[in-house]
Short mmCIF file of N, CA and C and ligand atoms in Angstrom, two decimals:
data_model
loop_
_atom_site.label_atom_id
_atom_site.label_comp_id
_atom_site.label_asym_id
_atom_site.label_seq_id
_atom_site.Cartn_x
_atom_site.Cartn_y
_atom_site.Cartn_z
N UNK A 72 334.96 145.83 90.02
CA UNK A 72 336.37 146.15 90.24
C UNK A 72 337.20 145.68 89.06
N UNK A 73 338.10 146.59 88.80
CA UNK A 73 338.75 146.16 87.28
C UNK A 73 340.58 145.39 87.98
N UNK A 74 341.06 144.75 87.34
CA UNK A 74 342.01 144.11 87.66
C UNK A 74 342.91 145.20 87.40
N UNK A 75 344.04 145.52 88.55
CA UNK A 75 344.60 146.42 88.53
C UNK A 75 346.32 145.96 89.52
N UNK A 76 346.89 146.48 90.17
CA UNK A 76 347.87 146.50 90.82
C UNK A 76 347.49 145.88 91.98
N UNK A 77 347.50 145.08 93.15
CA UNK A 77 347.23 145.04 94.63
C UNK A 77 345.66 144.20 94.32
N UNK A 78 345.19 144.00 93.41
CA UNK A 78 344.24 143.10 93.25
C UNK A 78 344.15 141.64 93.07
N UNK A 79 343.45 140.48 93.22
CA UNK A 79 343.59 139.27 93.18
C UNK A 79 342.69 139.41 92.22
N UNK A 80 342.96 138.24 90.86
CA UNK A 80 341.98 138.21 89.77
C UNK A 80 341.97 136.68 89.92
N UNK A 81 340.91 135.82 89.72
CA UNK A 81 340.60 134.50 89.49
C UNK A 81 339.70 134.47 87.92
N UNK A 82 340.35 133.01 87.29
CA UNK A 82 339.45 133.12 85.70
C UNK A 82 340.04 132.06 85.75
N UNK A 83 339.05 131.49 84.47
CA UNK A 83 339.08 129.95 83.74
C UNK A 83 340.18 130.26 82.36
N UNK A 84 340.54 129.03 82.11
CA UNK A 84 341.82 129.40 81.22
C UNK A 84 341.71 128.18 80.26
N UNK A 85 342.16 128.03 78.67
CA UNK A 85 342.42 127.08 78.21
C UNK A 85 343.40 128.06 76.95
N UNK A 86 344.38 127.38 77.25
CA UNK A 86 345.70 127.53 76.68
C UNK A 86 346.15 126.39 75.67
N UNK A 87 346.38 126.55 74.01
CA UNK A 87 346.36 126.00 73.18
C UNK A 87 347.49 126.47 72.53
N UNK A 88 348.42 125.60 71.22
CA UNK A 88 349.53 125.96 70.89
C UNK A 88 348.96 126.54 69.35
N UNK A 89 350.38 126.75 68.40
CA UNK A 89 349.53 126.93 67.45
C UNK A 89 348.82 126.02 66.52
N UNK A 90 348.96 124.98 66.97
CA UNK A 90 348.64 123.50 66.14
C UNK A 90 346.69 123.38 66.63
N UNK A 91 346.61 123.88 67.78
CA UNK A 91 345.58 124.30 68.47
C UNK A 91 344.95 123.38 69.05
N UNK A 92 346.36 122.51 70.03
CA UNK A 92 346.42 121.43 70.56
C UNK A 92 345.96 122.18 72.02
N UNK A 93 345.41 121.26 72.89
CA UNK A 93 345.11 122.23 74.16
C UNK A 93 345.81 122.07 75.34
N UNK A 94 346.72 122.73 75.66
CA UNK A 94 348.44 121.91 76.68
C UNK A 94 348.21 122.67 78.03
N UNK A 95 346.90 123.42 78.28
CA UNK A 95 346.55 123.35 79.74
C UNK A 95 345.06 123.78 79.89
N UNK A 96 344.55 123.34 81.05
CA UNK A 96 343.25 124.01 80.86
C UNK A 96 342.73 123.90 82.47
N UNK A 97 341.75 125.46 82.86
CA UNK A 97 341.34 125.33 84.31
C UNK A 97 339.86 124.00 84.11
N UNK A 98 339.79 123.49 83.01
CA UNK A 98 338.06 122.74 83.08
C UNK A 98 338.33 121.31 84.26
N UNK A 99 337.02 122.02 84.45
CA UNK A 99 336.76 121.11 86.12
C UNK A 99 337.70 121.67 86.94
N UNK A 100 338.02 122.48 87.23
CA UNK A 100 339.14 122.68 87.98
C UNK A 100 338.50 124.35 88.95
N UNK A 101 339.13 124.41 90.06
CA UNK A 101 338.42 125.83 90.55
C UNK A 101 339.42 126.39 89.48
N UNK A 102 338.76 128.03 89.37
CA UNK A 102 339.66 128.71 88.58
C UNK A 102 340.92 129.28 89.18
N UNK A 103 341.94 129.29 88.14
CA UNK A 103 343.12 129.97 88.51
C UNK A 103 343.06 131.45 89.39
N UNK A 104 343.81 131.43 90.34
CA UNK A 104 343.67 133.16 90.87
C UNK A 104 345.36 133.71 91.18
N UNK A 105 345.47 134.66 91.00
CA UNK A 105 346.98 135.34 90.73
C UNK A 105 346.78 136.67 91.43
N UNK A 106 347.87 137.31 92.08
CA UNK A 106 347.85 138.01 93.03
C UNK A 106 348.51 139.11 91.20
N UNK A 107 347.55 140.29 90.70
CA UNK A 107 348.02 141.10 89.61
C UNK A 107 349.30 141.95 90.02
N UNK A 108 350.28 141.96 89.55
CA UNK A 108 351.46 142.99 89.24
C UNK A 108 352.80 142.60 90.34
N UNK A 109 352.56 140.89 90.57
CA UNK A 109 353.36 140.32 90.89
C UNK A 109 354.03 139.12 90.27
N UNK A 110 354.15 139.39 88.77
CA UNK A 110 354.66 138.16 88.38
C UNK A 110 354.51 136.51 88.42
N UNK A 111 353.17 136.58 88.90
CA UNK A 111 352.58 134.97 89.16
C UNK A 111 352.42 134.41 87.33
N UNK A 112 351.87 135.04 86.78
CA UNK A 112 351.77 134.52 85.59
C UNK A 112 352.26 135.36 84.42
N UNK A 113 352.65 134.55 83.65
CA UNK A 113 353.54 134.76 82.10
C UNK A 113 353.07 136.30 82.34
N UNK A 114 354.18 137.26 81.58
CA UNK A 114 354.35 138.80 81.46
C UNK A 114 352.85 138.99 80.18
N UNK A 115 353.09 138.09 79.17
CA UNK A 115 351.64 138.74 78.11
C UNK A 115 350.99 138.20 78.57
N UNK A 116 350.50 138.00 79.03
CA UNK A 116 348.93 137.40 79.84
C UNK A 116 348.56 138.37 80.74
N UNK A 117 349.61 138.29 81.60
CA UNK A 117 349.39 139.19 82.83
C UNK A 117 349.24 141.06 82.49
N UNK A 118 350.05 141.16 81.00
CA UNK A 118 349.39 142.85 80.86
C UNK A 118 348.09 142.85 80.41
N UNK A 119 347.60 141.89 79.40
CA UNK A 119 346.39 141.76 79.18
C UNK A 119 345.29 141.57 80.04
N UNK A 120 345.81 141.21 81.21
CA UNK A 120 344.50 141.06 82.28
C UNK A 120 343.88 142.13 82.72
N UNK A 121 344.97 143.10 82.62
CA UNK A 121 344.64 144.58 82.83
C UNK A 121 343.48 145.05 82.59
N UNK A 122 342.53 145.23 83.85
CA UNK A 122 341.40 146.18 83.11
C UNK A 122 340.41 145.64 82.83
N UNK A 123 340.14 144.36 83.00
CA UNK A 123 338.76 143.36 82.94
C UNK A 123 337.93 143.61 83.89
N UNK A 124 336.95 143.24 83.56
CA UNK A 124 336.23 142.80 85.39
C UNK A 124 335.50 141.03 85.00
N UNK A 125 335.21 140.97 86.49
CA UNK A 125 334.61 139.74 86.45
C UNK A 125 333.29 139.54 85.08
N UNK A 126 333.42 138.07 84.33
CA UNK A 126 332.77 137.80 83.64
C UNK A 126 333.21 138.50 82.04
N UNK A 127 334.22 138.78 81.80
CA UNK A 127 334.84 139.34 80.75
C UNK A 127 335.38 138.31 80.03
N UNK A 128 335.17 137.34 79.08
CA UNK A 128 336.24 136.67 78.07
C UNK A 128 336.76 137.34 77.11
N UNK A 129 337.95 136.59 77.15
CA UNK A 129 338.45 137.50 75.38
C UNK A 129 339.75 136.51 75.57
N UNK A 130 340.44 137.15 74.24
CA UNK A 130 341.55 135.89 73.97
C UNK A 130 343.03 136.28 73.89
N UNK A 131 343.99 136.14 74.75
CA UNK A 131 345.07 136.33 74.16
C UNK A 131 346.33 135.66 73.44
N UNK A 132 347.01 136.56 73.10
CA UNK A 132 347.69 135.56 71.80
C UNK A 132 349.60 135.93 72.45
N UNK A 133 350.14 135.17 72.96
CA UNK A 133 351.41 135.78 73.94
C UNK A 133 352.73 134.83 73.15
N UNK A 134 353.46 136.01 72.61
CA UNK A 134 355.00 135.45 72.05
C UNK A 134 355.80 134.71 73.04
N UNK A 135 356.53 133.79 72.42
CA UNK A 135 357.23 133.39 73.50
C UNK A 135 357.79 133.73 74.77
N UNK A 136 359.02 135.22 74.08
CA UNK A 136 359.21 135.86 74.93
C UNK A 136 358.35 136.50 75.73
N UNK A 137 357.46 136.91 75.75
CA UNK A 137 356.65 137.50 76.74
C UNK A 137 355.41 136.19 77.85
N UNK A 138 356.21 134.84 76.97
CA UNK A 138 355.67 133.78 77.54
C UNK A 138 356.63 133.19 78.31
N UNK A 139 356.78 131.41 78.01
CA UNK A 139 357.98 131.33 78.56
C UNK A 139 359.12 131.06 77.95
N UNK A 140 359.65 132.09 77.31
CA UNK A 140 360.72 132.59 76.44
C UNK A 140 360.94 131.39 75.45
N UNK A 141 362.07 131.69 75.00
CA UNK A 141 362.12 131.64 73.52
C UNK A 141 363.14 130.03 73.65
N UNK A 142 363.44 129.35 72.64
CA UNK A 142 364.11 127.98 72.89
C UNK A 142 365.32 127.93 73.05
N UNK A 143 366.41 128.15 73.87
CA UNK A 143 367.58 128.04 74.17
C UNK A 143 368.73 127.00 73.94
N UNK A 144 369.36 127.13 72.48
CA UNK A 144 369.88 125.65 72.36
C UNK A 144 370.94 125.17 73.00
N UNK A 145 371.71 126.21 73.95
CA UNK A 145 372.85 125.97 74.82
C UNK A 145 372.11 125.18 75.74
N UNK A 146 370.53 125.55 76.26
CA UNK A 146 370.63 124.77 77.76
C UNK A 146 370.41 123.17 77.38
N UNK A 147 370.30 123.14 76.03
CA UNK A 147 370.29 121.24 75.65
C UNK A 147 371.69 121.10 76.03
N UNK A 148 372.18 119.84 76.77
CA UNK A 148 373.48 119.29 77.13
C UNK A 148 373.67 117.83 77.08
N UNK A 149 374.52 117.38 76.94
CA UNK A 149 375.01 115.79 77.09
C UNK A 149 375.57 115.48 78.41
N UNK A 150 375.10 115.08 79.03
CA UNK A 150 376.33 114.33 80.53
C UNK A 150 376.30 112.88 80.51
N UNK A 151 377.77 112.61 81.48
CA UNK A 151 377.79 111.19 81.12
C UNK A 151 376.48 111.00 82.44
N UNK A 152 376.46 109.51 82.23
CA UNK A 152 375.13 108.82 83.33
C UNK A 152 375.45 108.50 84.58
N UNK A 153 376.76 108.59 84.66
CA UNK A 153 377.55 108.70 85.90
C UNK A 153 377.13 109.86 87.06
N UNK A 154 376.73 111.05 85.85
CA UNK A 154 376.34 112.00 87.11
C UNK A 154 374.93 111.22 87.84
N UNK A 155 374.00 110.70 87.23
CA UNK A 155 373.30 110.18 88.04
C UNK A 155 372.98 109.38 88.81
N UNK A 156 374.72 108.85 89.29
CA UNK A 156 374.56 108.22 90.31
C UNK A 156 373.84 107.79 91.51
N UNK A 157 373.27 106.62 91.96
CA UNK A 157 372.00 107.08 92.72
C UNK A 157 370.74 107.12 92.63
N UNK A 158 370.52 106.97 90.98
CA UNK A 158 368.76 107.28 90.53
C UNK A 158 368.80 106.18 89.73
N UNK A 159 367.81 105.19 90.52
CA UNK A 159 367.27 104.23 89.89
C UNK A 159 366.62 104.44 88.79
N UNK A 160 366.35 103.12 87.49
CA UNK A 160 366.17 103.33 86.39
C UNK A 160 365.87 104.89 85.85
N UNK A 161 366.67 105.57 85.30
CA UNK A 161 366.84 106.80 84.65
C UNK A 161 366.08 106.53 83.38
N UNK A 162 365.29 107.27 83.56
CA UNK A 162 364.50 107.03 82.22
C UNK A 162 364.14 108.73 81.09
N UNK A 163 363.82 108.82 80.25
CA UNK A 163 363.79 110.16 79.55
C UNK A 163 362.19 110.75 80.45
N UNK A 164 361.88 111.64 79.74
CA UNK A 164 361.09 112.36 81.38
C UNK A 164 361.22 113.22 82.50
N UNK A 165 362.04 112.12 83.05
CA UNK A 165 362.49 112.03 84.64
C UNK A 165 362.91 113.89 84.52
N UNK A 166 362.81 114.45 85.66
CA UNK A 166 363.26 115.76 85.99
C UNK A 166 363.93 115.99 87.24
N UNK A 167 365.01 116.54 86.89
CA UNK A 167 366.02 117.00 88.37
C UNK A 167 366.25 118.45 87.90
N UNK A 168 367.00 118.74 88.93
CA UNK A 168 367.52 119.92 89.80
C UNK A 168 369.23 120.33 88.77
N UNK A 169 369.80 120.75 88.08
CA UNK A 169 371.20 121.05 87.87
C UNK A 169 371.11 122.28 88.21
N UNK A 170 373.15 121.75 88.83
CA UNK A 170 373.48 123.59 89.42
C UNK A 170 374.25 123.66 88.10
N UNK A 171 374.33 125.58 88.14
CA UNK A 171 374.71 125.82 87.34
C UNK A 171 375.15 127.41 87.24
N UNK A 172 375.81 128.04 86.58
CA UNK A 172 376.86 129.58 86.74
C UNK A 172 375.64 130.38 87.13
N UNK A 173 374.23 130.36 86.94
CA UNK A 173 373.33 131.15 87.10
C UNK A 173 372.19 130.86 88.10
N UNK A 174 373.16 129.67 88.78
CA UNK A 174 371.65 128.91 90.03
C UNK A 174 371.56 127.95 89.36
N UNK A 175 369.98 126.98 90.38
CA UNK A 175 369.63 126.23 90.17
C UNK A 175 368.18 126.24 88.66
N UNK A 176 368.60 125.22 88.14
CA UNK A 176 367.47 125.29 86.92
C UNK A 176 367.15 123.77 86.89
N UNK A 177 365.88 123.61 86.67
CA UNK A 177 365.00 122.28 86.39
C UNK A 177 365.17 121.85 84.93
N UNK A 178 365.75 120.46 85.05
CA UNK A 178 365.83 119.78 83.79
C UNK A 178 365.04 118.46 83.60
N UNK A 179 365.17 118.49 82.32
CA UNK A 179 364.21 117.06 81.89
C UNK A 179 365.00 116.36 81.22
N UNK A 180 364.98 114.95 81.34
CA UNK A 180 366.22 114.10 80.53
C UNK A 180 365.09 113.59 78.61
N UNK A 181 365.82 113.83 78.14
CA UNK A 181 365.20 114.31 76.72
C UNK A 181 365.71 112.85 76.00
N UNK A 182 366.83 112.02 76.59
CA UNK A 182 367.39 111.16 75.53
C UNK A 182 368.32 110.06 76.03
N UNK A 183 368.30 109.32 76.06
CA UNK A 183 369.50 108.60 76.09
C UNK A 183 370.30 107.13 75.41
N UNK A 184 371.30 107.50 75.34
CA UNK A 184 372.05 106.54 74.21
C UNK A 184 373.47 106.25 75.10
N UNK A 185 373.55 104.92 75.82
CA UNK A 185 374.20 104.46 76.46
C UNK A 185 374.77 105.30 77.61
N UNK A 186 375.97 105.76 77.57
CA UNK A 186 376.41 106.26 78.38
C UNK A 186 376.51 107.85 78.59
N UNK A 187 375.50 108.29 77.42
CA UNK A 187 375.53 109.84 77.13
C UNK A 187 373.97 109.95 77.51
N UNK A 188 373.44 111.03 78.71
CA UNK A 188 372.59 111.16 78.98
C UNK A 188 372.13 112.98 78.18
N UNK A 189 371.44 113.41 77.60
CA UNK A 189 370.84 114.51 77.00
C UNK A 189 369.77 114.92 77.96
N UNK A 190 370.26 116.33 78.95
CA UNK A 190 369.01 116.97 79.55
C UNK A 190 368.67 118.32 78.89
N UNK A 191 367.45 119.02 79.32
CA UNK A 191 366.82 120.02 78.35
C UNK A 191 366.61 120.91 79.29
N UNK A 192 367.12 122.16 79.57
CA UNK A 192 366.88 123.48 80.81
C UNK A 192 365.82 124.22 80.21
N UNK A 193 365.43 123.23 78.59
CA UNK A 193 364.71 124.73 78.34
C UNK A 193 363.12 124.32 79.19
N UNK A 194 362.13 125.63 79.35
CA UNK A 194 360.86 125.15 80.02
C UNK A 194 360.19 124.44 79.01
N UNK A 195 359.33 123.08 79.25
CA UNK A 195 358.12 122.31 78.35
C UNK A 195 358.30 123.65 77.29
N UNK A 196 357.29 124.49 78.05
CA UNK A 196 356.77 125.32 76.68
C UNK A 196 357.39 126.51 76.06
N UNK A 197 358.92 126.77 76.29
CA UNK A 197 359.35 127.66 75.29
C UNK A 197 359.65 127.57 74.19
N UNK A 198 359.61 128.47 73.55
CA UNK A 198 359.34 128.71 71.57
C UNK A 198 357.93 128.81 72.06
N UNK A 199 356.85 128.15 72.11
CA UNK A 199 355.94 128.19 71.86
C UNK A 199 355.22 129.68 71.93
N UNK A 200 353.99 129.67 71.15
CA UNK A 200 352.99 130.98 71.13
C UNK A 200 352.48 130.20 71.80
N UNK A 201 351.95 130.97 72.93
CA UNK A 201 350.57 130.44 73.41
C UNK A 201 349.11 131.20 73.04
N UNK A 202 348.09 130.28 73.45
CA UNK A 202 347.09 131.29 72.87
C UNK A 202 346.00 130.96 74.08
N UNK A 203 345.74 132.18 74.46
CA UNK A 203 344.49 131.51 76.10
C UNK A 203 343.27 132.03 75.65
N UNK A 204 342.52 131.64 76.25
CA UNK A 204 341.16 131.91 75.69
C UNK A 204 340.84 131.82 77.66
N UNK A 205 340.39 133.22 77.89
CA UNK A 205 340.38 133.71 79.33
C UNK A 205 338.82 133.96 79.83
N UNK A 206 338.33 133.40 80.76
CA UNK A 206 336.84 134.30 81.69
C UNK A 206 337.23 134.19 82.62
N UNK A 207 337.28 135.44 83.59
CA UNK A 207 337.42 136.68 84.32
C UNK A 207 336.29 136.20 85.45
N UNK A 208 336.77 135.24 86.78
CA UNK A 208 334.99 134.83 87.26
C UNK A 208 335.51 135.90 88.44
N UNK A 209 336.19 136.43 89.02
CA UNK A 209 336.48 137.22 90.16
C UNK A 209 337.40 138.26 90.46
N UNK A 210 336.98 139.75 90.69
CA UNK A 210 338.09 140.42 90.84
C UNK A 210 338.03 141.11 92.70
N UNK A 211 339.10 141.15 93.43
CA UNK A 211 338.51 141.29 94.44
C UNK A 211 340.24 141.99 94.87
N UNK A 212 340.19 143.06 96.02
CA UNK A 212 341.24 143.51 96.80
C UNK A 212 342.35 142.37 97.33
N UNK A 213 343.32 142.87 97.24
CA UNK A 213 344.49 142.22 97.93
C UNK A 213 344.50 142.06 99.49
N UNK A 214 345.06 141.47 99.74
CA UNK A 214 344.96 141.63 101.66
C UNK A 214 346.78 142.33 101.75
N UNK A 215 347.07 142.77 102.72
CA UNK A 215 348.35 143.47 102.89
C UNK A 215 349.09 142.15 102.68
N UNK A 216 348.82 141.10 103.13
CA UNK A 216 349.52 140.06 103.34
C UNK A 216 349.74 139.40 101.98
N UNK A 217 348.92 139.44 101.14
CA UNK A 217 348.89 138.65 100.24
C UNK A 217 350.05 139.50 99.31
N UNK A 218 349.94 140.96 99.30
CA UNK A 218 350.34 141.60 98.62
C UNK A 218 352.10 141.51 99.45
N UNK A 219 352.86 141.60 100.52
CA UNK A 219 353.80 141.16 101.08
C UNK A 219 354.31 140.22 100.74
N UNK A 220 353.45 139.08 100.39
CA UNK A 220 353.92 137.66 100.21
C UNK A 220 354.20 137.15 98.66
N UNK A 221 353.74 138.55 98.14
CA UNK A 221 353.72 138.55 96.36
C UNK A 221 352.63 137.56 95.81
N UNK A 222 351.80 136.77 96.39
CA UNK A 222 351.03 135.78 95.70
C UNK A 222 349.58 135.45 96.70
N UNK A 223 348.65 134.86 96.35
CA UNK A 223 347.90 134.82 96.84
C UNK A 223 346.70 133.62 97.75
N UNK A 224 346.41 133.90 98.89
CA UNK A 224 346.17 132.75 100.22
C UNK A 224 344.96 132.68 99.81
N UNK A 225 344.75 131.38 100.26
CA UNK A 225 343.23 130.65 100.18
C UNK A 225 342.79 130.25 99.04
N UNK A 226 341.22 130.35 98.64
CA UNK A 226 341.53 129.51 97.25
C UNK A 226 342.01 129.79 95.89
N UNK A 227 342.41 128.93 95.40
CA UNK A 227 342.94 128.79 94.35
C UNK A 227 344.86 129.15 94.52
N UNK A 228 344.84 129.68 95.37
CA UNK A 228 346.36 130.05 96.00
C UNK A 228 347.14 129.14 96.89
N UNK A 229 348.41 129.88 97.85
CA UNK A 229 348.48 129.47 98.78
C UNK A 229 347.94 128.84 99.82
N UNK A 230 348.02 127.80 100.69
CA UNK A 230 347.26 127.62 102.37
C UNK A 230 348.61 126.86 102.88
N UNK A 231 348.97 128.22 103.55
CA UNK A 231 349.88 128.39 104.86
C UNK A 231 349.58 129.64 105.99
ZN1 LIG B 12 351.89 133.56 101.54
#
């Protein structure tokens, strides 16, 4: 079965930058599985999956934008530390929740210098190229449900 629309694909993954540092990887891990042509994973990855079948490696090479986009220097911000009223030792790291004109977005506190706290909206890995180096261990039908629910139950997925 080739990975297609309404299909569940499972594969091993190791994802490297261009420094060809290795910033995720399925080893030891069951393999990743993604419900295809629902947006579970990055847009260039996910057209490239297109059309494999189980036991297929090969490598792709995905621009930011078609990863997780490109580096946004507006979403870097300064707030005072006041907004974090409430959160014991604030340390750089740390990740919360800001609202904001477009929803909620996940930040990471990137800096701080007294009373000026610096958070970062952009994701860990945008700018970055990524580069995956992919095997293909399962291609198998969607269940109606899975395909309803946009993502996919049991392993490597959902369990609800
Ligand atoms: Zn579900």
């Amino acid at each position: 079965m080739q990975i297609a629309e309404r299909t569940v694909a499972s594969f091993h993954y190791t994802l490297t930058n261009d420094a060809g540092d290795v910033l995720d990887s399925s080893d030891g891990r069951e393999p990743l599985a993604y419900l295809h042509g629902a947006g579970n994973i990055v847009p260039g990855l996910e057209r490239e999956m297109a059309g494999h079948v189980a036991g297929d490696r090969f490598s792709v090479d995905v621009a930011p934008e078609e990863g997780y986009g490109s580096y946004i220097d507006e979403l870097v911000q300064i707030v005072p530390r006041e907004s974090f009223n409430g959160v014991d030792d604030l340390a750089v790291g740390m990740q919360f929740q800001a609202q904001t004109g477009q929803g909620p977005i996940a930040v990471i506190v990137t800096d701080i210098e007294g009373d000026e706290v610096t958070v970062d909206g952009n994701h860990p890995l945008a700018g970055e190229t990524l580069h995956f180096a992919v095997e293909v261990t399962e291609v198998r039908a969607a269940s109606d449900e899975e395909i309803r629910h946009g993502h996919v139950h049991g392993a490597g997925g959902h369990h609800h």
